[in-house]
Short mmCIF file of C-alpha atoms and ligand atoms in Angstrom, two decimals:
data_model
loop_
_atom_site.label_atom_id
_atom_site.label_comp_id
_atom_site.label_asym_id
_atom_site.label_seq_id
_atom_site.Cartn_x
_atom_site.Cartn_y
_atom_site.Cartn_z
CA MET U 1 97.86 118.38 78.43
CA THR U 2 98.42 119.68 74.95
CA ASN U 3 100.76 118.38 72.33
CA LYS U 4 102.61 121.59 72.91
CA LEU U 5 104.48 120.15 75.91
CA ARG U 6 105.20 116.92 74.04
CA LYS U 7 106.66 118.93 71.15
CA ILE U 8 108.78 121.04 73.52
CA MET U 9 110.15 117.91 75.25
CA ASP U 10 110.87 116.10 71.97
CA LYS U 11 112.72 119.18 70.65
CA LYS U 12 114.65 119.56 73.90
CA GLY U 13 115.84 115.94 73.88
CA PRO U 14 116.72 113.66 76.79
CA ILE U 15 117.29 114.86 80.36
CA LYS U 16 121.00 115.51 80.87
CA LYS U 17 121.32 118.04 83.73
CA ILE U 18 119.50 117.58 87.04
CA GLY U 19 119.13 119.92 90.01
CA VAL U 20 118.29 118.46 93.44
CA ILE U 21 117.01 120.99 95.98
CA GLY U 22 117.57 120.00 99.64
CA MET U 23 120.80 118.24 100.72
CA GLY U 24 119.38 115.98 103.43
CA TYR U 25 118.64 112.28 104.01
CA VAL U 26 116.61 112.18 100.78
CA GLY U 27 118.34 114.74 98.51
CA ILE U 28 121.98 113.65 98.99
CA PRO U 29 121.60 109.93 98.08
CA ALA U 30 119.23 110.84 95.22
CA ALA U 31 121.68 113.40 93.78
CA VAL U 32 124.75 111.13 93.88
CA LEU U 33 122.83 108.23 92.32
CA PHE U 34 121.69 110.48 89.45
CA ALA U 35 125.30 111.68 89.10
CA ASP U 36 126.64 108.11 89.09
CA SER U 37 124.36 107.19 86.17
CA ASP U 38 125.80 107.33 82.63
CA ALA U 39 122.41 108.61 81.46
CA PHE U 40 123.11 112.03 82.97
CA GLU U 41 125.92 114.56 82.47
CA LEU U 42 125.74 116.79 85.56
CA VAL U 43 123.90 117.00 88.88
CA LEU U 44 123.82 120.13 91.03
CA GLY U 45 122.83 119.81 94.69
CA PHE U 46 121.17 123.08 95.74
CA GLN U 47 121.59 124.01 99.39
CA ARG U 48 120.89 127.35 101.08
CA ASN U 49 124.08 128.76 102.63
CA SER U 50 122.28 129.13 105.98
CA ALA U 51 123.85 129.15 109.46
CA ALA U 52 122.18 125.82 110.25
CA SER U 53 123.04 123.85 107.14
CA GLY U 54 125.42 125.88 104.94
CA TYR U 55 128.32 123.69 106.18
CA LYS U 56 127.01 120.88 103.99
CA ILE U 57 128.09 122.67 100.78
CA GLU U 58 131.81 122.59 101.53
CA MET U 59 131.61 119.10 103.07
CA LEU U 60 129.92 117.65 99.98
CA ASN U 61 132.23 119.44 97.53
CA SER U 62 135.19 117.93 99.38
CA GLY U 63 133.63 114.48 98.95
CA GLU U 64 132.42 114.07 102.54
CA SER U 65 128.96 113.03 103.76
CA PRO U 66 127.21 115.32 106.27
CA LEU U 67 125.05 112.33 107.38
CA LYS U 68 126.70 110.77 110.47
CA GLY U 69 124.82 107.49 110.89
CA GLU U 70 125.80 104.19 109.26
CA GLU U 71 125.07 104.68 105.52
CA PRO U 72 126.68 101.86 103.51
CA GLY U 73 128.32 103.08 100.27
CA LEU U 74 127.27 106.71 100.54
CA GLU U 75 130.62 108.30 101.46
CA GLU U 76 132.40 106.38 98.68
CA LEU U 77 129.82 107.39 96.08
CA ILE U 78 129.99 111.07 97.07
CA LYS U 79 133.80 110.96 96.73
CA LYS U 80 133.48 109.30 93.29
CA VAL U 81 130.98 111.70 91.70
CA VAL U 82 132.73 114.78 93.14
CA LYS U 83 136.07 113.54 91.76
CA THR U 84 134.56 112.92 88.31
CA LYS U 85 132.95 116.41 88.49
CA LYS U 86 129.49 114.92 87.82
CA PHE U 87 128.21 116.31 91.10
CA GLN U 88 128.62 119.72 92.72
CA CYS U 89 126.82 121.34 95.62
CA THR U 90 125.97 125.03 95.29
CA SER U 91 123.91 127.80 96.88
CA ASP U 92 123.61 129.62 93.55
CA PHE U 93 119.96 128.91 92.73
CA SER U 94 120.14 130.89 89.46
CA LYS U 95 121.74 127.77 87.98
CA ILE U 96 118.30 126.15 88.09
CA SER U 97 117.79 127.78 84.67
CA GLU U 98 120.48 125.49 83.22
CA MET U 99 118.82 122.26 84.43
CA ASP U 100 116.52 119.90 82.46
CA ALA U 101 114.93 118.53 85.61
CA ILE U 102 114.55 119.78 89.18
CA THR U 103 113.65 117.60 92.17
CA LEU U 104 112.59 119.00 95.55
CA ALA U 105 113.43 116.94 98.67
CA ILE U 106 112.45 119.38 101.43
CA GLN U 107 110.99 118.70 104.89
CA THR U 108 107.19 119.05 105.25
CA PRO U 109 106.44 118.93 108.99
CA PHE U 110 103.19 119.92 110.68
CA LEU U 111 102.63 123.05 112.78
CA SER U 112 99.66 121.44 114.56
CA ASN U 113 98.34 117.91 114.29
CA GLU U 114 95.04 119.02 115.77
CA SER U 115 94.30 121.75 113.23
CA LEU U 116 96.05 119.73 110.49
CA GLU U 117 98.11 122.88 109.79
CA PRO U 118 101.24 121.89 107.82
CA ASP U 119 104.44 123.97 107.85
CA PHE U 120 105.13 124.23 104.12
CA SER U 121 107.35 127.32 104.54
CA ALA U 122 110.54 125.55 103.41
CA LEU U 123 108.74 123.82 100.53
CA ILE U 124 107.15 127.09 99.39
CA GLU U 125 110.55 128.81 99.45
CA GLY U 126 111.99 125.97 97.36
CA LEU U 127 109.10 126.18 94.88
CA LYS U 128 109.44 129.97 94.59
CA LEU U 129 113.17 129.71 93.85
CA THR U 130 112.45 126.98 91.28
CA GLY U 131 109.70 129.05 89.66
CA LYS U 132 111.94 132.15 89.56
CA TYR U 133 114.56 130.42 87.37
CA LEU U 134 112.27 127.88 85.63
CA CYS U 135 112.65 127.56 81.85
CA GLU U 136 110.38 126.06 79.23
CA GLY U 137 110.69 122.29 78.89
CA THR U 138 111.92 121.67 82.43
CA LEU U 139 110.56 118.81 84.54
CA VAL U 140 109.80 119.63 88.19
CA VAL U 141 109.35 116.73 90.64
CA LEU U 142 108.29 116.89 94.29
CA GLU U 143 109.91 114.05 96.28
CA SER U 144 108.84 115.34 99.70
CA THR U 145 105.86 113.64 101.32
CA ILE U 146 102.96 116.05 100.86
CA THR U 147 99.23 116.33 101.43
CA PRO U 148 97.31 114.71 98.56
CA GLY U 149 96.33 117.50 96.14
CA THR U 150 99.46 119.63 96.73
CA THR U 151 101.27 118.94 93.41
CA ASN U 152 98.30 119.92 91.26
CA GLY U 153 97.31 122.62 93.74
CA LEU U 154 99.76 124.73 95.75
CA ALA U 155 102.93 123.63 93.89
CA ARG U 156 101.48 124.22 90.42
CA GLN U 157 100.12 127.58 91.46
CA ILE U 158 103.44 128.87 92.89
CA LEU U 159 105.51 127.58 89.94
CA GLU U 160 103.15 129.20 87.41
CA GLU U 161 102.98 132.51 89.33
CA GLU U 162 106.76 132.76 89.72
CA SER U 163 107.65 131.63 86.18
CA GLY U 164 104.76 132.97 84.12
CA LEU U 165 104.75 129.53 82.46
CA THR U 166 101.91 126.99 82.45
CA ALA U 167 102.26 123.50 83.91
CA GLY U 168 101.38 120.79 81.40
CA GLU U 169 101.93 123.27 78.55
CA ASP U 170 105.38 124.81 79.04
CA PHE U 171 106.87 122.61 81.76
CA ALA U 172 106.24 119.18 83.25
CA LEU U 173 105.23 118.61 86.88
CA ALA U 174 105.10 115.38 88.87
CA HIS U 175 105.25 113.78 92.32
CA ALA U 176 107.66 110.87 92.91
CA PRO U 177 107.70 110.28 96.67
CA GLU U 178 110.88 109.18 98.40
CA ARG U 179 110.73 105.79 100.14
CA VAL U 180 114.06 105.79 101.94
CA MET U 181 114.98 104.66 105.41
CA VAL U 182 118.07 105.87 107.21
CA GLY U 183 120.75 103.20 107.27
CA ARG U 184 119.91 101.99 103.75
CA LEU U 185 119.36 105.15 101.71
CA LEU U 186 121.15 104.10 98.49
CA ARG U 187 119.75 100.57 98.48
CA ASN U 188 116.18 101.82 99.01
CA ILE U 189 116.38 104.21 96.05
CA ARG U 190 117.83 101.56 93.77
CA GLU U 191 115.68 98.63 94.84
CA HIS U 192 112.26 99.94 95.89
CA ASP U 193 109.65 100.35 93.16
CA ARG U 194 109.25 104.03 92.31
CA ILE U 195 105.81 105.62 92.41
CA VAL U 196 105.62 108.33 89.74
CA GLY U 197 102.59 110.58 89.32
CA GLY U 198 102.49 113.40 86.76
CA ILE U 199 99.80 116.09 86.45
CA ASP U 200 99.48 114.73 82.89
CA LYS U 201 100.80 111.95 80.65
CA VAL U 202 103.83 113.88 79.36
CA SER U 203 104.84 114.80 82.90
CA THR U 204 104.56 111.16 83.99
CA ASP U 205 106.63 110.05 80.99
CA GLN U 206 109.31 112.65 81.75
CA ALA U 207 109.48 111.56 85.39
CA MET U 208 109.77 107.93 84.31
CA GLU U 209 112.72 108.94 82.09
CA LEU U 210 114.34 110.61 85.11
CA TYR U 211 114.07 107.73 87.60
CA SER U 212 114.45 104.63 85.40
CA PRO U 213 118.27 104.87 85.09
CA VAL U 214 118.87 104.78 88.87
CA LEU U 215 116.66 101.74 89.54
CA THR U 216 118.41 98.36 89.77
CA LYS U 217 115.70 96.01 91.19
CA GLY U 218 112.82 98.48 91.52
CA LYS U 219 110.34 99.21 88.73
CA ILE U 220 108.41 102.37 87.94
CA ILE U 221 104.72 102.43 88.93
CA PRO U 222 102.99 105.30 87.05
CA MET U 223 99.75 106.91 88.27
CA THR U 224 98.23 110.37 88.72
CA ALA U 225 99.88 112.94 90.96
CA THR U 226 97.14 112.76 93.61
CA ALA U 227 97.20 108.95 93.61
CA ALA U 228 100.98 109.08 94.10
CA GLU U 229 100.63 111.50 97.02
CA THR U 230 97.97 109.26 98.58
CA THR U 231 100.07 106.13 98.04
CA LYS U 232 102.96 107.62 99.97
CA THR U 233 100.97 109.02 102.87
CA ALA U 234 98.91 105.80 103.06
CA GLU U 235 101.88 103.43 103.12
CA ASN U 236 103.35 105.25 106.11
CA THR U 237 99.96 105.49 107.77
CA PHE U 238 99.51 101.73 107.35
CA ARG U 239 102.93 101.10 108.89
CA ASP U 240 102.06 103.35 111.81
CA LEU U 241 98.81 101.41 112.19
CA GLN U 242 100.64 98.08 112.22
CA ILE U 243 103.00 99.39 114.91
CA ALA U 244 100.02 100.71 116.93
CA ALA U 245 98.40 97.28 116.74
CA ILE U 246 101.42 95.49 118.23
CA ASN U 247 101.90 98.27 120.81
CA GLN U 248 98.29 97.89 121.93
CA LEU U 249 98.79 94.13 122.12
CA ALA U 250 101.96 94.66 124.18
CA LEU U 251 99.99 96.69 126.72
CA TYR U 252 97.41 93.87 126.89
CA CYS U 253 100.13 91.22 127.36
CA GLU U 254 101.62 93.17 130.25
CA ALA U 255 98.20 93.29 131.92
CA MET U 256 97.70 89.56 131.28
CA LYS U 257 101.24 88.79 132.56
CA ILE U 258 102.33 87.08 129.34
CA ASN U 259 105.18 87.68 126.86
CA VAL U 260 104.09 89.66 123.76
CA TYR U 261 106.96 88.11 121.78
CA ASP U 262 105.52 84.61 122.28
CA VAL U 263 102.20 85.90 120.99
CA ARG U 264 103.90 87.72 118.13
CA THR U 265 105.70 84.54 117.05
CA GLY U 266 102.40 82.71 117.20
CA VAL U 267 100.41 85.28 115.19
CA ASP U 268 103.27 85.60 112.72
CA SER U 269 103.34 81.84 112.12
CA LEU U 270 100.08 81.81 110.17
CA LYS U 271 101.53 81.99 106.66
CA GLY U 272 100.89 80.64 103.17
CA GLU U 273 97.62 80.58 101.18
CA GLY U 274 98.08 84.26 100.52
CA ILE U 275 97.95 85.00 104.22
CA THR U 276 100.39 87.73 105.20
CA ARG U 277 100.64 88.87 108.82
CA ALA U 278 102.81 91.98 108.85
CA VAL U 279 103.31 91.85 112.60
CA LEU U 280 105.82 94.55 113.53
CA TYR U 281 107.58 95.21 116.87
CA PRO U 282 106.29 96.99 119.99
CA GLY U 283 108.46 99.68 121.51
CA ALA U 284 108.99 102.91 123.38
CA GLY U 285 107.37 104.97 120.63
CA VAL U 286 107.33 106.00 117.01
CA GLY U 287 109.58 108.85 115.95
CA GLY U 288 111.11 110.28 112.84
CA HIS U 289 110.01 112.68 110.17
CA CYS U 290 107.58 110.35 108.44
CA LEU U 291 105.22 108.17 110.47
CA THR U 292 104.67 110.96 112.98
CA LYS U 293 103.13 113.25 110.36
CA ASP U 294 102.08 111.40 107.22
CA THR U 295 98.80 110.28 108.77
CA TYR U 296 97.97 113.96 109.16
CA HIS U 297 98.89 114.65 105.52
CA LEU U 298 96.43 111.92 104.54
CA GLU U 299 93.76 113.30 106.89
CA ARG U 300 94.34 116.78 105.49
CA GLY U 301 94.09 115.41 101.94
CA ILE U 302 90.49 114.44 102.61
CA LYS U 303 89.81 117.87 104.11
CA ILE U 304 91.24 119.90 101.20
CA SER U 305 89.77 117.58 98.53
CA GLY U 306 86.30 118.90 99.42
CA GLY U 307 85.01 115.39 98.64
CA LYS U 308 82.03 113.96 100.56
CA LEU U 309 83.39 111.52 103.21
CA ASP U 310 80.79 109.05 104.47
CA TYR U 311 82.08 108.64 108.07
CA PRO U 312 80.58 109.88 111.40
CA ASP U 313 81.46 113.57 111.98
CA GLY U 314 84.04 114.27 114.68
CA ARG U 315 84.93 110.63 115.22
CA ASP U 316 88.67 109.92 115.05
CA SER U 317 89.66 107.88 112.06
CA LEU U 318 91.37 104.56 112.67
CA PHE U 319 94.57 106.22 111.49
CA VAL U 320 94.43 109.08 113.99
CA LEU U 321 93.65 106.60 116.77
CA ALA U 322 96.76 104.64 115.81
CA ARG U 323 98.79 107.85 116.10
CA LYS U 324 97.45 108.34 119.62
CA VAL U 325 98.32 104.76 120.64
CA ASN U 326 101.90 105.23 119.39
CA ASP U 327 102.18 108.66 121.02
CA PHE U 328 101.18 107.00 124.31
CA MET U 329 104.17 104.61 124.33
CA PRO U 330 106.72 107.11 125.75
CA VAL U 331 104.16 107.78 128.51
CA HIS U 332 103.94 104.04 129.12
CA MET U 333 107.76 103.92 129.33
CA TYR U 334 107.54 106.62 131.99
CA ASN U 335 104.88 104.67 133.92
CA LEU U 336 107.05 101.53 133.81
CA THR U 337 110.03 103.54 135.09
CA VAL U 338 108.02 104.98 138.00
CA GLU U 339 106.66 101.51 138.90
CA ALA U 340 110.16 100.00 138.84
CA LEU U 341 111.65 102.78 140.99
CA LEU U 342 108.78 102.30 143.43
CA ARG U 343 109.80 98.63 143.76
CA VAL U 344 113.09 99.86 145.23
CA GLY U 345 111.43 102.52 147.35
CA LYS U 346 112.32 105.43 145.08
CA THR U 347 110.46 108.14 143.18
CA PRO U 348 111.63 110.03 140.08
CA GLN U 349 112.21 113.07 142.27
CA ASP U 350 114.97 111.38 144.26
CA SER U 351 116.41 109.38 141.39
CA LYS U 352 118.99 109.62 138.62
CA VAL U 353 117.73 108.08 135.38
CA ALA U 354 120.10 107.29 132.48
CA ILE U 355 118.34 107.34 129.10
CA LEU U 356 120.11 105.16 126.51
CA GLY U 357 119.35 106.30 122.96
CA TRP U 358 118.15 109.65 121.62
CA ALA U 359 117.93 108.90 117.85
CA PHE U 360 114.44 107.87 116.69
CA ILE U 361 115.82 104.71 115.05
CA ARG U 362 118.64 102.28 115.76
CA ASN U 363 122.26 102.80 114.57
CA SER U 364 121.45 106.25 113.18
CA ASP U 365 122.10 109.91 114.08
CA ASP U 366 118.59 110.88 112.95
CA ALA U 367 116.96 112.56 115.96
CA ARG U 368 113.85 114.00 114.34
CA ASN U 369 110.83 113.64 116.67
CA PRO U 370 112.55 111.16 119.02
CA PRO U 371 110.20 109.24 121.39
CA SER U 372 112.89 109.80 124.06
CA GLU U 373 111.96 113.51 124.13
CA PRO U 374 108.40 113.26 125.56
CA TYR U 375 109.72 110.51 127.89
CA ARG U 376 112.52 112.76 129.16
CA ASN U 377 110.11 115.69 129.55
CA LEU U 378 107.89 113.61 131.85
CA LEU U 379 110.87 112.66 134.01
CA ILE U 380 112.09 116.25 134.15
CA GLU U 381 108.60 117.47 135.08
CA SER U 382 108.60 115.02 138.00
CA GLY U 383 111.88 116.46 139.28
CA CYS U 384 114.11 113.60 138.11
CA ASN U 385 117.88 113.95 137.49
CA VAL U 386 118.10 112.79 133.86
CA HIS U 387 121.19 112.02 131.76
CA VAL U 388 121.19 110.99 128.08
CA HIS U 389 123.57 108.78 126.09
CA ASP U 390 123.73 108.30 122.32
CA GLN U 391 126.89 107.50 120.36
CA TYR U 392 125.51 108.78 117.05
CA VAL U 393 123.61 111.96 117.87
CA MET U 394 126.05 114.89 118.08
CA GLU U 395 123.72 117.48 119.55
CA TYR U 396 120.04 118.28 120.16
CA PRO U 397 118.50 121.63 121.15
CA GLY U 398 118.03 121.87 124.94
CA VAL U 399 119.37 118.38 125.70
CA SER U 400 122.93 117.51 126.70
CA ILE U 401 123.82 114.23 125.00
CA SER U 402 126.89 112.30 126.18
CA HIS U 403 128.87 109.80 124.11
CA GLU U 404 130.39 108.41 127.32
CA LEU U 405 128.19 105.47 128.47
CA SER U 406 130.01 104.88 131.78
CA SER U 407 129.60 108.49 132.95
CA VAL U 408 125.89 108.51 132.02
CA VAL U 409 125.08 105.34 133.96
CA ASP U 410 127.43 106.20 136.85
CA SER U 411 125.41 106.08 140.12
CA ALA U 412 122.15 105.92 138.20
CA ASP U 413 119.12 104.43 139.93
CA ALA U 414 117.63 103.41 136.63
CA VAL U 415 118.83 102.76 133.09
CA THR U 416 116.14 103.02 130.41
CA ILE U 417 116.58 101.93 126.78
CA LEU U 418 114.72 104.12 124.28
CA THR U 419 116.58 103.31 121.02
CA GLY U 420 117.74 99.87 119.87
CA HIS U 421 121.35 100.77 119.00
CA ASP U 422 123.42 97.57 118.67
CA GLU U 423 125.71 98.78 121.44
CA TYR U 424 122.94 98.39 124.04
CA SER U 425 122.26 94.76 123.23
CA LYS U 426 125.83 94.11 124.39
CA LEU U 427 125.28 95.58 127.86
CA ASP U 428 126.75 93.30 130.52
CA ALA U 429 124.56 93.03 133.64
CA ARG U 430 127.40 92.69 136.17
CA THR U 431 129.45 95.54 134.69
CA LEU U 432 126.42 97.80 134.50
CA LYS U 433 125.42 97.01 138.11
CA HIS U 434 128.93 97.88 139.19
CA LEU U 435 128.84 101.21 137.36
CA MET U 436 125.43 102.06 138.81
CA GLY U 437 126.61 101.11 142.29
CA LYS U 438 123.15 100.11 143.51
CA GLU U 439 121.96 97.05 145.45
CA SER U 440 118.82 96.79 143.27
CA PRO U 441 119.40 98.86 140.13
CA VAL U 442 116.48 99.35 137.75
CA ILE U 443 116.52 98.63 134.01
CA VAL U 444 113.59 99.40 131.70
CA ASP U 445 113.87 97.99 128.17
CA GLY U 446 111.80 99.87 125.62
CA ARG U 447 113.26 98.00 122.62
CA ASN U 448 113.61 94.40 123.82
CA VAL U 449 117.39 94.46 123.34
CA ILE U 450 118.50 92.83 126.62
CA GLU U 451 117.97 89.38 128.14
CA PRO U 452 115.74 89.97 131.23
CA ASP U 453 116.89 86.85 133.11
CA LYS U 454 120.57 87.85 132.95
CA PHE U 455 119.79 91.18 134.61
CA ILE U 456 117.27 89.82 137.12
CA ALA U 457 119.88 87.23 138.17
CA GLU U 458 122.28 90.10 138.94
CA GLY U 459 119.70 91.75 141.22
CA PHE U 460 118.21 94.22 138.74
CA VAL U 461 114.59 95.28 138.87
CA TYR U 462 113.51 94.71 135.28
CA LYS U 463 110.62 96.11 133.25
CA GLY U 464 110.10 95.60 129.52
CA ILE U 465 107.43 96.66 127.04
CA GLY U 466 105.18 93.69 126.42
CA ARG U 467 107.01 91.54 128.99
CA GLY U 468 104.12 90.76 131.33
CA ASP U 469 105.87 87.45 131.97
CA LYS U 470 108.79 89.26 133.67
CA ASN U 471 107.63 92.69 134.85
CA ASP U 472 106.63 91.58 138.36
CA HIS U 473 109.55 89.20 138.90
CA ALA U 474 110.86 88.50 142.38
CA ILE U 475 113.79 90.76 143.25
CA LYS U 476 116.98 88.78 143.93
N1 SAJ D 1 109.11 101.30 114.95
C1 SAJ D 1 108.53 100.49 115.94
N2 SAJ D 1 108.24 99.20 115.63
C2 SAJ D 1 108.51 98.67 114.38
C3 SAJ D 1 109.08 99.52 113.38
C4 SAJ D 1 109.39 100.82 113.70
O1 SAJ D 1 108.28 100.92 117.07
O2 SAJ D 1 108.26 97.49 114.18
C5 SAJ D 1 109.43 102.70 115.28
C6 SAJ D 1 110.93 103.01 115.09
O3 SAJ D 1 111.63 102.76 116.28
C7 SAJ D 1 110.91 104.50 114.75
C8 SAJ D 1 109.60 104.66 114.00
O4 SAJ D 1 108.78 103.53 114.33
O5 SAJ D 1 110.88 105.29 115.92
C9 SAJ D 1 109.74 104.73 112.49
O6 SAJ D 1 110.53 103.68 112.08
P1 SAJ D 1 110.57 103.18 110.54
O7 SAJ D 1 111.27 101.90 110.55
O8 SAJ D 1 109.23 103.22 109.95
O9 SAJ D 1 111.54 104.25 109.88
P2 SAJ D 1 111.22 105.52 108.94
O10 SAJ D 1 110.17 106.35 109.52
O11 SAJ D 1 112.53 106.14 108.66
O12 SAJ D 1 110.78 104.84 107.57
C10 SAJ D 1 109.46 104.89 107.08
C11 SAJ D 1 109.37 103.77 106.03
N3 SAJ D 1 108.02 103.62 105.59
C12 SAJ D 1 107.51 102.39 105.34
O13 SAJ D 1 108.16 101.37 105.48
C13 SAJ D 1 106.08 102.35 104.87
C14 SAJ D 1 110.27 104.10 104.85
O14 SAJ D 1 110.09 103.17 103.81
C15 SAJ D 1 109.92 105.50 104.32
O15 SAJ D 1 110.74 105.85 103.25
C16 SAJ D 1 110.11 106.50 105.44
O16 SAJ D 1 109.21 106.18 106.48
C17 SAJ D 1 109.80 107.90 104.88
O17 SAJ D 1 110.78 108.62 104.64
O18 SAJ D 1 108.65 108.15 104.60
#
């Protein structure tokens, strides 16, 4: 860092115009919160006018949210900032040159988890467009979750090549990872602490100036860019690990014929004296755009750092093992389904199975990497007649999703719950049995949303993840 950048920023004055690239689950709430702040004059949401997502531009500019799940306060805030002309969505990327700060909230999936090959194509395109129109004194922030080392490496390189400017001299560059969860996007941005990591002090200061106005409860935590990237990938990796631990325990409890939720309550009861037991919930699998890949960003970070790692060659890290445990849970759901059908003398091949829930998380339309997909594939491969219900998910490539519960469960041999939507916890055993029209219908609960005894009493064959206390019950 030279004083040159400090001088440029002081001369330029405070950040007033912000460009947010990527109108998705991260970019939209971030953009409207910036726009709703009195600290800023104008926010432009940049969205490619592509066949797949160009529709968002018109929707947003007419004050409507393209996100279909339950998102408290989002639709109202979009309407407000569009009406006050503080927010516009555009596909004219040349307007980047008019902005004081640019944030990139673009998906960063993996091509292969084995080779740790990320698919940065969309991110690279976003960086190239930013670099093409980048002006001196602009702050660029990556909000996407990225491999540690990317901000100071690939991103810096592309921005400098495209703009002819130098990061840390002519423009500021930082990483400020998103920490949002669908269903509470606005609250998470306002209330979670914000990790901010610049490639140098001036960049960190600029990024702190950008995010401070939108925080209500959260505080800014400054660090280096690589530490910020590692913080983000590690916090999701730790969560995945915690879920893997309870999933492994659930498998053990089934084998020992006990109820994992009794054990969970017990383990969770040891509190106080600084003891925290973050015991999460077992289930049919871990989906979404974050936990399914961030472990691999962390693993790749070690690889590209070139640092000497003192750990046995070729042995899976604890983190990768956790990924494999969680990726096994849809397979376990399949095994439970086959076992339950067998109890009524059926096989997948001569059965209709109704899958309830396609979204990766409850009460949301977000269907990125849904655990229901590998589960459905296994059923299909075994010749099963599979139908899918989800009230939130509009469509999914290659899968017909119905919003009509009664038609999906009609004459089904088995109903299997893959997502914990509130609607499924209200399932009535007698009504469902009637719709299925079976003497001994099967129900497999992958999210612990139903009361086993109520269904067993109605003659169902029940299976539940972690419910070793019920899974071999006598059939009524
Ligand atoms: N899941 C379980 N058991 C649990 C919790 C979750 O099986 O106890 C499953 C869910 O059903 C889902 C998956 O894991 O399929 C992921 O669920 P999630 O609640 O972690 O939701 P994400 O992936 O949207 O949110 C995570 C959060 N990360 C952390 O809490 C460390 C969120 O704060 C991040 O912002 C988000 O990843 C992200 O975008 O990185």
